[in-house]
Coordinates of N, CA and C in Angstrom, one line a residue:
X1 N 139.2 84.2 113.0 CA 138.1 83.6 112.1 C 137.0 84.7 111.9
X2 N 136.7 85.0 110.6 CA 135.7 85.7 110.6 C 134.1 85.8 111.2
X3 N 133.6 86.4 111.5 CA 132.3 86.2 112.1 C 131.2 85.6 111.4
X4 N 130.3 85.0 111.3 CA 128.9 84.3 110.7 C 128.4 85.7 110.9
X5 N 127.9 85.6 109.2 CA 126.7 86.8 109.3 C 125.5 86.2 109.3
X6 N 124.6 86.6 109.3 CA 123.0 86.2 109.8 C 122.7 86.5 108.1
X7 N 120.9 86.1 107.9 CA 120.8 86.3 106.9 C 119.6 86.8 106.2
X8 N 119.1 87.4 105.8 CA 117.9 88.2 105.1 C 116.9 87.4 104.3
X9 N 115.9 87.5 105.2 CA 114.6 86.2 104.9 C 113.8 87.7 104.7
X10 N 113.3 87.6 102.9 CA 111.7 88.4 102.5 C 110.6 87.3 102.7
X11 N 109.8 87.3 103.4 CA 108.9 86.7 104.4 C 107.8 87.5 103.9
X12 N 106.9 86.7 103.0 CA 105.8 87.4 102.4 C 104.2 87.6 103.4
X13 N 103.4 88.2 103.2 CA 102.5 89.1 104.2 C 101.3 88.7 103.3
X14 N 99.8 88.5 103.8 CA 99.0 88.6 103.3 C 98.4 89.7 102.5
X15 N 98.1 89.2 101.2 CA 97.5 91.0 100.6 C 96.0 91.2 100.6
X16 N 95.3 90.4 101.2 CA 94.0 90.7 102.0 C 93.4 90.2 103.4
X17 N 92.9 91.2 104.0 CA 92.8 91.2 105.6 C 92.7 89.9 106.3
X18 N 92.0 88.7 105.2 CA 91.4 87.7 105.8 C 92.3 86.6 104.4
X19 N 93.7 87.1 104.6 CA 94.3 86.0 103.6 C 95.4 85.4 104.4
X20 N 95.0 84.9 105.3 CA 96.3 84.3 106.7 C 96.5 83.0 105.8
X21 N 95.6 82.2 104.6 CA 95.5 81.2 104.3 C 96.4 81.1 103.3
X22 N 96.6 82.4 102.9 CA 97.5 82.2 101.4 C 99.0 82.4 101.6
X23 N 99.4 82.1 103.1 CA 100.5 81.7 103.3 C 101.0 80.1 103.7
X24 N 101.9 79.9 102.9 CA 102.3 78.4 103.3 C 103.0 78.4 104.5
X25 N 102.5 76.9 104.9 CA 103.2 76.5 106.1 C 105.1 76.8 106.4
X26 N 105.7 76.3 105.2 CA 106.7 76.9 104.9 C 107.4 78.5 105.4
X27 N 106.3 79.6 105.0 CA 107.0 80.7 105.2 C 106.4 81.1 106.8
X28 N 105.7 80.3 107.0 CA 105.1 80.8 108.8 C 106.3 80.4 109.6
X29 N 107.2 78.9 108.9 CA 107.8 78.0 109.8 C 108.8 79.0 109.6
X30 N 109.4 79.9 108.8 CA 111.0 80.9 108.7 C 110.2 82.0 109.6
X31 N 109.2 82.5 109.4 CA 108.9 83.2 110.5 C 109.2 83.3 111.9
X32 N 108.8 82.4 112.0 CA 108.4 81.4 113.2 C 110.2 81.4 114.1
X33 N 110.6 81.6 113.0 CA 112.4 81.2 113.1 C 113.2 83.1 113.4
X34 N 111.8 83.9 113.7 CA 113.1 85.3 113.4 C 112.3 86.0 115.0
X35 N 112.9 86.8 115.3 CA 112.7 87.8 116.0 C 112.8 89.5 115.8
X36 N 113.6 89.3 114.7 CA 113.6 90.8 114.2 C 113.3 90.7 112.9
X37 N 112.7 92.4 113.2 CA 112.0 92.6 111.9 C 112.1 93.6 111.2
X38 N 112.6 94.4 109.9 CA 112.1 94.8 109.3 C 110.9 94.9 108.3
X39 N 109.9 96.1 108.5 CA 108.8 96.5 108.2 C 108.4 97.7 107.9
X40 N 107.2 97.7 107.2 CA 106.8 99.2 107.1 C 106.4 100.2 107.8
X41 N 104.9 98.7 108.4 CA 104.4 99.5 109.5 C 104.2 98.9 110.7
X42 N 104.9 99.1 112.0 CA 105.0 97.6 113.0 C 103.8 97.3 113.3
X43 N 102.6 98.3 113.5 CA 101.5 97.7 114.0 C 100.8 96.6 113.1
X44 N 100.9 97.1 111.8 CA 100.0 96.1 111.5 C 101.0 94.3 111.3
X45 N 102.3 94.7 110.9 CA 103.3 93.4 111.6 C 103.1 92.8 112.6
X46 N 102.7 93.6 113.8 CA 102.7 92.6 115.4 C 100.9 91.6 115.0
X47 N 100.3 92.6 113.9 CA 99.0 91.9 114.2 C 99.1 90.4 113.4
X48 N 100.0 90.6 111.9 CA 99.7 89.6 111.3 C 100.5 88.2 111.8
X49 N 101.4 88.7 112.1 CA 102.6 87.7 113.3 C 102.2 87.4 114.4
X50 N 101.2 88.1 114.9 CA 100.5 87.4 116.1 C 99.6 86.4 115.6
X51 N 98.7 86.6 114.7 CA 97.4 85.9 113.6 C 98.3 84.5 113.6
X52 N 99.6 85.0 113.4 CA 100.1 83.5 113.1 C 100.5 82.4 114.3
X53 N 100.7 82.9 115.6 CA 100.7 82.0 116.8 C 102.1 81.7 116.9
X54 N 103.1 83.2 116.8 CA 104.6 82.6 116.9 C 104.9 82.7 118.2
X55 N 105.8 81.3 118.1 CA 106.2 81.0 119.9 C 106.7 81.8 120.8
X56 N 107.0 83.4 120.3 CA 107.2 83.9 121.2 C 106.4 85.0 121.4
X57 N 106.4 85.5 122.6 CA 105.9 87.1 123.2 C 105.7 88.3 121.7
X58 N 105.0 89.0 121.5 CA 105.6 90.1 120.4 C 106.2 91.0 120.8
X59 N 106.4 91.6 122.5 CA 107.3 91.9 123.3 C 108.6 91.7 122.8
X60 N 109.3 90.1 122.8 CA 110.4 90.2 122.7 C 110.7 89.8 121.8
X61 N 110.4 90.7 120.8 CA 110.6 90.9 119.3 C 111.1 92.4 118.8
X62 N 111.7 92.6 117.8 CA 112.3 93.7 117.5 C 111.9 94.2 116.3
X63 N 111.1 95.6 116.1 CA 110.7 95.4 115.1 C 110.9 97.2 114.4
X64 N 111.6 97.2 113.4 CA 112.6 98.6 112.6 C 111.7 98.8 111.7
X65 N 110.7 100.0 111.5 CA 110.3 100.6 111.1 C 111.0 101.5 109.7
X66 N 111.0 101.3 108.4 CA 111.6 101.7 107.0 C 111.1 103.0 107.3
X67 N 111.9 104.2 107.5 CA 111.6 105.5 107.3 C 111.1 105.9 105.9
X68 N 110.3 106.8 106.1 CA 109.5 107.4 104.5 C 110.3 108.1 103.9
X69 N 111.9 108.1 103.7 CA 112.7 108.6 103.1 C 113.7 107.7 102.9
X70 N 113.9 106.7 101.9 CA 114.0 105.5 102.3 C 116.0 105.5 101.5
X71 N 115.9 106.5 100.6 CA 117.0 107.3 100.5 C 118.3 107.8 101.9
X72 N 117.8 107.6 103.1 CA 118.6 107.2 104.1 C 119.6 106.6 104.5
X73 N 120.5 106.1 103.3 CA 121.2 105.2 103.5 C 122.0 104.7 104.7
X74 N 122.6 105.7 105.8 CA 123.0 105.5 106.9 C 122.0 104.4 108.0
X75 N 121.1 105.1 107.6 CA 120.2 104.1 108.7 C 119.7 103.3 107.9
X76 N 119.1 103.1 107.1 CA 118.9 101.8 106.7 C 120.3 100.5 106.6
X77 N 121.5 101.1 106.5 CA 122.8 100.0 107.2 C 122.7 99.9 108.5
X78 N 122.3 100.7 109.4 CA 122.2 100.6 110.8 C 121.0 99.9 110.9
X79 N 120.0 99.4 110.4 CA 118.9 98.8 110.7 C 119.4 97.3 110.4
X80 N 120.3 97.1 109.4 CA 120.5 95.9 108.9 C 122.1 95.1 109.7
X81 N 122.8 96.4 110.5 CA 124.0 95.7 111.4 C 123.7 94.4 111.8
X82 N 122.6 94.1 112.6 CA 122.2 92.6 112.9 C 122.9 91.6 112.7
X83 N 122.7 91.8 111.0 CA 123.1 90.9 110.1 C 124.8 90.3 109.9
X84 N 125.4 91.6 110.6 CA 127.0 91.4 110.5 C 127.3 90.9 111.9
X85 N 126.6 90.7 112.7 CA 126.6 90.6 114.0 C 126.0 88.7 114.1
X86 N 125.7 87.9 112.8 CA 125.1 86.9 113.1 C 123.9 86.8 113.4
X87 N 123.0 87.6 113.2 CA 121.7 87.4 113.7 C 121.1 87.7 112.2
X88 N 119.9 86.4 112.4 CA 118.8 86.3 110.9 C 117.8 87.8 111.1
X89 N 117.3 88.3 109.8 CA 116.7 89.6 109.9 C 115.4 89.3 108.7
X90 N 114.1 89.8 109.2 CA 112.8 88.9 108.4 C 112.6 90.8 107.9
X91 N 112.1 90.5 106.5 CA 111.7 91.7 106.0 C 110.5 91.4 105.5
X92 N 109.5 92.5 106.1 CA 108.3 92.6 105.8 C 107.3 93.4 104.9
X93 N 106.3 93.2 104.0 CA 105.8 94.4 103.4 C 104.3 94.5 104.0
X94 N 103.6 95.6 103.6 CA 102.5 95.3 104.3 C 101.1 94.9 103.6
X95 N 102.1 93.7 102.6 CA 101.0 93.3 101.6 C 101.7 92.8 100.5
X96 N 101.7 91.4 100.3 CA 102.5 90.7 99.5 C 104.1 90.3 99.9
X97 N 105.0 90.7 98.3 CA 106.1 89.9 98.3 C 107.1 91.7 98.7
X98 N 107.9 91.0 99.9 CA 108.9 92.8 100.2 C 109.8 93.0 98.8
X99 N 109.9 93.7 98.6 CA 110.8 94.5 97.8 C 110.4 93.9 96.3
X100 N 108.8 93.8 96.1 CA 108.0 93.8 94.7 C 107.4 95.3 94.9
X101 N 107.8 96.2 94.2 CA 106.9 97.5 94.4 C 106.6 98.0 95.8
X102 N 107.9 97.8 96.6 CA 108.0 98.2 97.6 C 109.5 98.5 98.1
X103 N 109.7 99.6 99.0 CA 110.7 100.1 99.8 C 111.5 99.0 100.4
X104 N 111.2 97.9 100.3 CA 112.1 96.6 100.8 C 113.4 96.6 100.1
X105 N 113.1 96.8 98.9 CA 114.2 96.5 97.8 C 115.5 97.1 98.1
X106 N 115.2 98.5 98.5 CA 117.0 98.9 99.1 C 117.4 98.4 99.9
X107 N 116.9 97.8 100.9 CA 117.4 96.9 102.1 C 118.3 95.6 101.4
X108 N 117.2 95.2 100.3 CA 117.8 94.0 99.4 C 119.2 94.7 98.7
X109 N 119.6 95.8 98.4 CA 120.6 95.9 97.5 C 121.6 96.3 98.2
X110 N 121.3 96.7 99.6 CA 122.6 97.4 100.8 C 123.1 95.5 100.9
X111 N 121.9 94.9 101.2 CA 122.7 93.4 102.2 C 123.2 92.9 100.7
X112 N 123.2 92.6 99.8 CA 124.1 92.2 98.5 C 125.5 92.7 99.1
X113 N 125.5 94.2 98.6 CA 126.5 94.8 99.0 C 127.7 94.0 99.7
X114 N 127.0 94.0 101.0 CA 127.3 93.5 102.2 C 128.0 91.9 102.4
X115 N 126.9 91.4 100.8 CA 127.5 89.5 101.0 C 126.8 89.1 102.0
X116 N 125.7 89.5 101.7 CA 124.7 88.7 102.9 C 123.8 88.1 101.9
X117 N 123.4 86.4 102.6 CA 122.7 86.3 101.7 C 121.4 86.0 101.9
X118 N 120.4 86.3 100.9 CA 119.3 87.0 100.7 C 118.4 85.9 99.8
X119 N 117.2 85.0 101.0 CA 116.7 84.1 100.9 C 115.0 84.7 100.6
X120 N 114.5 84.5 99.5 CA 113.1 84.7 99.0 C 112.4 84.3 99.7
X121 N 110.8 84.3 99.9 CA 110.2 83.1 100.9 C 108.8 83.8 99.6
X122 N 107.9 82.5 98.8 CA 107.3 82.9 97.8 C 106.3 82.7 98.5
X123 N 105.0 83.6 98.0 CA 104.0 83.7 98.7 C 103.0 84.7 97.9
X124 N 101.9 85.1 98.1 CA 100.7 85.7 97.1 C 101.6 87.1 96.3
X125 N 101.3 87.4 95.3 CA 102.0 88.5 94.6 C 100.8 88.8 93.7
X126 N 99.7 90.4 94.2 CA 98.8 90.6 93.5 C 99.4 91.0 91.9
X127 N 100.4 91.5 91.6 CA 100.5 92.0 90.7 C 100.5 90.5 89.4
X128 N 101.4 89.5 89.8 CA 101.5 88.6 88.9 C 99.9 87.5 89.0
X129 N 99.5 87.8 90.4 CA 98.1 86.9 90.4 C 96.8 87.7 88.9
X130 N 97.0 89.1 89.1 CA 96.3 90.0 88.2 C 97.3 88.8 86.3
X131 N 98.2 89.2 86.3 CA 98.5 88.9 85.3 C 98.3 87.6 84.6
X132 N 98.7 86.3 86.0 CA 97.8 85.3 85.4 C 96.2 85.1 84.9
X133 N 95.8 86.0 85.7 CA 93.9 85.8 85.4 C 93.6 86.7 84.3
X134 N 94.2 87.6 83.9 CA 94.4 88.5 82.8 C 93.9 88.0 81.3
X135 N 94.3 86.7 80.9 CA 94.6 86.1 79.7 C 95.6 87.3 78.5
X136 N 96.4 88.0 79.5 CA 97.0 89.0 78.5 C 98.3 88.4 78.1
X137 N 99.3 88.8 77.2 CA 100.4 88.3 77.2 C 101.3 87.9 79.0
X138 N 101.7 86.8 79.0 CA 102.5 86.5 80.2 C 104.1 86.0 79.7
X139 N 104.5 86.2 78.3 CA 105.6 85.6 78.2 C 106.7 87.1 78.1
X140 N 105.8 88.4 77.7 CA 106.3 89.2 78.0 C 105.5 90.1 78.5
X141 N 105.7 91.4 79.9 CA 105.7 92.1 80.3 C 106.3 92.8 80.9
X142 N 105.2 94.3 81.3 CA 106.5 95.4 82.3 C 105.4 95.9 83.6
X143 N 106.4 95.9 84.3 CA 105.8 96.5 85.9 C 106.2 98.3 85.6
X144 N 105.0 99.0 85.8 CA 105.4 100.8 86.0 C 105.2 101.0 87.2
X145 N 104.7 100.5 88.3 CA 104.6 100.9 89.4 C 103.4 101.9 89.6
X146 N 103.5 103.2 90.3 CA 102.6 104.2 90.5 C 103.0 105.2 89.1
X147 N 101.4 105.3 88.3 CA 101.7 106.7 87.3 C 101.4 107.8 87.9
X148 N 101.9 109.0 87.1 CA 101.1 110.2 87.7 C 99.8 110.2 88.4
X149 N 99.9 111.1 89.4 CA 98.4 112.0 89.7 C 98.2 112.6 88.6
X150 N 98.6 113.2 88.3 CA 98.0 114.8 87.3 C 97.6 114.3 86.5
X151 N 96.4 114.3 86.1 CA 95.1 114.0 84.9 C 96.5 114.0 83.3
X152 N 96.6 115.6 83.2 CA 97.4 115.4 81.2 C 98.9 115.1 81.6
X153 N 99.8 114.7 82.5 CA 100.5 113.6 82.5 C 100.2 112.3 82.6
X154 N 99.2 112.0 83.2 CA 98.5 110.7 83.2 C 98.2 110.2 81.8
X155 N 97.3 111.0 81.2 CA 96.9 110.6 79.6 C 98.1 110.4 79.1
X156 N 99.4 111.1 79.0 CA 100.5 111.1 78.0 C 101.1 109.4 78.5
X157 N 101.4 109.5 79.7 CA 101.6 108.3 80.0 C 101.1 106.8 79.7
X158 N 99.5 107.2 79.9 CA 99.0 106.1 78.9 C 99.6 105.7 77.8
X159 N 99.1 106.7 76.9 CA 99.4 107.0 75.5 C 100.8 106.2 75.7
X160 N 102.1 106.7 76.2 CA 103.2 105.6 76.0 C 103.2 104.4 76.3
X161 N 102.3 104.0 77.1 CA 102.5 102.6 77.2 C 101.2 101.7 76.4
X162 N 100.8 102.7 75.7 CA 100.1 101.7 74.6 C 100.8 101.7 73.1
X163 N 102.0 102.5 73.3 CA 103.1 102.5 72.7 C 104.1 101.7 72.8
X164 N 104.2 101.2 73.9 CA 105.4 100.2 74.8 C 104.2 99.1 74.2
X165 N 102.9 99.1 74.5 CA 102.4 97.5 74.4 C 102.3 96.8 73.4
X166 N 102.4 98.3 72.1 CA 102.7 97.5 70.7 C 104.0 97.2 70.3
X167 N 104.5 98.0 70.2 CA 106.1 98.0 70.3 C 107.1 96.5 70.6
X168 N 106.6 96.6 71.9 CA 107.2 95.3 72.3 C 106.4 93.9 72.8
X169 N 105.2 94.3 72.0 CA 104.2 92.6 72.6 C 104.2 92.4 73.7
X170 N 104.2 93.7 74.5 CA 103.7 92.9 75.9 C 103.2 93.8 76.7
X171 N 102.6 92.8 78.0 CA 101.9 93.1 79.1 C 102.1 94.9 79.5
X172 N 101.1 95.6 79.6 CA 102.2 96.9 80.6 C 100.8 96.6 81.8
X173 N 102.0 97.0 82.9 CA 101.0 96.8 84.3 C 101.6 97.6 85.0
X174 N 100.4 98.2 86.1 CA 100.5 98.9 86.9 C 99.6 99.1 88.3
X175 N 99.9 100.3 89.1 CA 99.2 100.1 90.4 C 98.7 101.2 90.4
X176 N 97.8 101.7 91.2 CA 97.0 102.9 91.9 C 97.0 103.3 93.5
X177 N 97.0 104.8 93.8 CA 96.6 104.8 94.9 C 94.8 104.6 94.7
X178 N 94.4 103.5 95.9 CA 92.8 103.4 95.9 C 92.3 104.4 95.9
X179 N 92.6 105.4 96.0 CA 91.1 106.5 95.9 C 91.1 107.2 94.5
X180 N 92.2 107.1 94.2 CA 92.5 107.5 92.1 C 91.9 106.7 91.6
X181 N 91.4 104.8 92.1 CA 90.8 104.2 90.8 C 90.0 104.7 89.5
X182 N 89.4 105.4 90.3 CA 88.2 106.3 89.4 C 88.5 106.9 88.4
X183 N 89.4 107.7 89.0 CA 90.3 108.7 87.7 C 91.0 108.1 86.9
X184 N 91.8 107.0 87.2 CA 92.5 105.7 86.2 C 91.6 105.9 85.8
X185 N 90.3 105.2 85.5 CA 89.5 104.5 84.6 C 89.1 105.2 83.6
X186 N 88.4 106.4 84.4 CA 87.9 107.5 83.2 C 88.6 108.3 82.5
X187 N 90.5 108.2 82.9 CA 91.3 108.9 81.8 C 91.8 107.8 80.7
X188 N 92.0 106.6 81.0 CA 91.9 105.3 80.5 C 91.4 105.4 79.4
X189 N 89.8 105.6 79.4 CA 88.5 105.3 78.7 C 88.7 106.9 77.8
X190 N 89.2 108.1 78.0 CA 89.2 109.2 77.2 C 90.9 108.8 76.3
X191 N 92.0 108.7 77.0 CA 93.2 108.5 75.9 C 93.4 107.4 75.5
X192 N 92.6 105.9 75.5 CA 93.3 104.7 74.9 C 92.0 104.2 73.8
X193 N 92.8 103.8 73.0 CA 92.1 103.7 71.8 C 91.2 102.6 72.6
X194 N 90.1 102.8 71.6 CA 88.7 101.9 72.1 C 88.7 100.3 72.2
X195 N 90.1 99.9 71.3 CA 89.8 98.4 70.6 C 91.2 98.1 71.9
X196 N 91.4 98.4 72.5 CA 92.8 98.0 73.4 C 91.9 97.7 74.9
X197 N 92.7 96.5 75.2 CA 92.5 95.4 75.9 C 92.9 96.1 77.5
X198 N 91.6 96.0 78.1 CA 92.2 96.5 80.0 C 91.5 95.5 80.9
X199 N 92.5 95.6 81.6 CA 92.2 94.5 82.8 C 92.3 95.4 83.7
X200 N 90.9 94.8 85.0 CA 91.0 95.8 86.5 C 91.5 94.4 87.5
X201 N 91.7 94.5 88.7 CA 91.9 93.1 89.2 C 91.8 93.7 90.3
X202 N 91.1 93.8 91.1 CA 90.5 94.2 92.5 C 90.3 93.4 93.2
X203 N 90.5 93.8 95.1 CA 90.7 92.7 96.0 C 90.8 91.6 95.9
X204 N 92.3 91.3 94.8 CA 92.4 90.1 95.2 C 93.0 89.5 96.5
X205 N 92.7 88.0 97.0 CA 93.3 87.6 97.7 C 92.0 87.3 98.6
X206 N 91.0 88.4 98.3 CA 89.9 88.0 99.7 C 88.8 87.3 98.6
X207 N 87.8 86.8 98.9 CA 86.5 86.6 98.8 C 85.8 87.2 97.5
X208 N 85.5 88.2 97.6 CA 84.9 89.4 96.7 C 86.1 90.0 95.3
X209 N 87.3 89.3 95.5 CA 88.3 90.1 94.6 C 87.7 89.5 92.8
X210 N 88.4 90.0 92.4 CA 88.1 89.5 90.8 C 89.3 90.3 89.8
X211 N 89.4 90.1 88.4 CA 90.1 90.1 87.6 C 89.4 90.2 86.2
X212 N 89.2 90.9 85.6 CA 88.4 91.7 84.4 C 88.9 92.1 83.4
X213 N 89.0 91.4 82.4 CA 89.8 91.9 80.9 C 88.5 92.1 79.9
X214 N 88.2 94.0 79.6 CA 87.5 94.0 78.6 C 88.5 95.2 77.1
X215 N 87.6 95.3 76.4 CA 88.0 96.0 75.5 C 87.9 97.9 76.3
X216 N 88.2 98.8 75.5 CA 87.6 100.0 76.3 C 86.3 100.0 76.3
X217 N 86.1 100.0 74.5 CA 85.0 100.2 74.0 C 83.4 99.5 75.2
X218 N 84.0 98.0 75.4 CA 83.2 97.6 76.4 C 83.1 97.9 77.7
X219 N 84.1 98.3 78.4 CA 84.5 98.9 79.2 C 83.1 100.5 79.5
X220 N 83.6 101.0 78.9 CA 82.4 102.4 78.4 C 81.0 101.8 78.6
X221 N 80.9 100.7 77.4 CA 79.6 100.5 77.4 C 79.1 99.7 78.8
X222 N 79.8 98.3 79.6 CA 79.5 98.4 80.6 C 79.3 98.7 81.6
X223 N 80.6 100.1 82.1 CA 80.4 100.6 83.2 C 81.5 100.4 84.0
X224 N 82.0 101.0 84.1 CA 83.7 100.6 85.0 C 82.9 100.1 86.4
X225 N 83.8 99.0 86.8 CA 83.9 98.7 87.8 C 83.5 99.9 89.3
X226 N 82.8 99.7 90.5 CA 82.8 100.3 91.5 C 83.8 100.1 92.4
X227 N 85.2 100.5 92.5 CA 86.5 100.2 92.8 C 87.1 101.3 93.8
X228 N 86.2 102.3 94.1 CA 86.6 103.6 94.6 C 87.7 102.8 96.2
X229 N 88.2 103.6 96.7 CA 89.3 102.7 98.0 C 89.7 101.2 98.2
X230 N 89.7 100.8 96.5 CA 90.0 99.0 96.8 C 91.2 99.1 96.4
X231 N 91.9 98.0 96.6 CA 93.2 97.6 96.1 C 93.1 97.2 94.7
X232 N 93.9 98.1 94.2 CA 93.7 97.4 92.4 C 95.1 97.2 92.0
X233 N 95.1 96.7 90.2 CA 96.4 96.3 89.5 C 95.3 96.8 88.2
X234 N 96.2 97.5 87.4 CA 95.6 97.6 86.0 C 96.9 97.4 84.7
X235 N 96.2 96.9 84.0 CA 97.0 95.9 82.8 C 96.3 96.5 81.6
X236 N 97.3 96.8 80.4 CA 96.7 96.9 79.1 C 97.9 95.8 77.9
X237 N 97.0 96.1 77.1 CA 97.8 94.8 76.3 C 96.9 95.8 74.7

């Protein structure tokens, strides 16, 4: 008889410090149900898993750290054996939904592979929270992920996806490292025509977050956002 494989719970994570709330009881209770973990980074895993009051020790818990070369394929199958062995395996990101704009995703395409099967657990997703508050198109859009550092690939890049926004009627969205916000904005405000629609959407999830659709032109005139090391999503339409 063949063996029971175990099975692959994405087990979504708060995406602000003080968002233990914007998890449903539901995904605490699959939590609640695993002992091992894949994650990004365990420390801040044991903190949010402890926040949550799971019945066991964090001791005797297991928790596999995603190497920053995530192109590893050997180990990342060795991280996910578990699973051929019968045992359930929780994947974690360290902020939001795993394998949305995150290194989770190969773990998701090894366990396919594999015929394992691979249970969602829904839960806050800054990128689509930005897009609802947005009022920009939501029947079509595109995720870019991280654009260039470099300032004149950056502009060119724009430039295409204000190309992509007319082209195809829809949403373009993307992310930043926090300390670039700045530089987003003000290459933003020099290569995209004045009359084109930008949305910033910063800390969401906590208290203070918010979500901002102006023109450029207004944009310029009122003053970008003070955004420097926050979590953002930026959207043009």
């Amino acid at each position: 008889m063949a063996k029971h494989k175990g099975r692959l719970f994405l087990v979504p994570s708060p995406i602000a410090d003080d968002g233990l709330v914007s998890i449903s009881p539901e995904a605490i209770r699959i939590l609640h149900s695993l002992d091992y973990f894949i994650v990004e980074r365990a420390r801040t895993s044991r903190r949010y898993i402890s926040a949550t009051q799971h019945p066991r020790s964090i001791g005797e818990m297991v928790f596999e750290e995603m190497p920053e070369e995530v192109k590893d394929l050997v180990l990342l199958e060795k991280q996910l054996q578990p699973l051929l062995e019968g045992r359930d395996i929780g994947i974690l990101s360290e902020a939001g939904l795993p394998a949305i704009a995150d290194p989770g995703s190969r773990y998701v395409a090894i366990a396919q592979q594999m015929g394992i099967q691979v249970i969602p657990i829904s839960g806050p997703s800054s990128i689509i929270m930005a897009l609802m508050a947005s009022g920009m198109e939501g029947q079509r859009f595109a995720f870019h992920g991280y654009l260039s550092a470099k300032k004149d690939e950056l502009g060119k890049q724009l430039k295409d996806l204000e190309r992509r926004a007319d082209r195809d009627d829809a949403t373009q969205i993307w992310i930043e490292t926090p300390y670039r916000n700045r530089q987003m904005m003000e290459i933003a405000g020099v290569n995209l025509d004045g009359h084109r629609m930008f949305g910033i959407a910063a800390n969401l999830g906590s208290e203070n977050g918010f979500v901002r659709t102006r023109r450029i032109v207004e944009w310029k005139k009122e003053g970008w956002p003070e955004i420097h090391k926050i979590p953002a999503v930026f959207l043009m339409k």
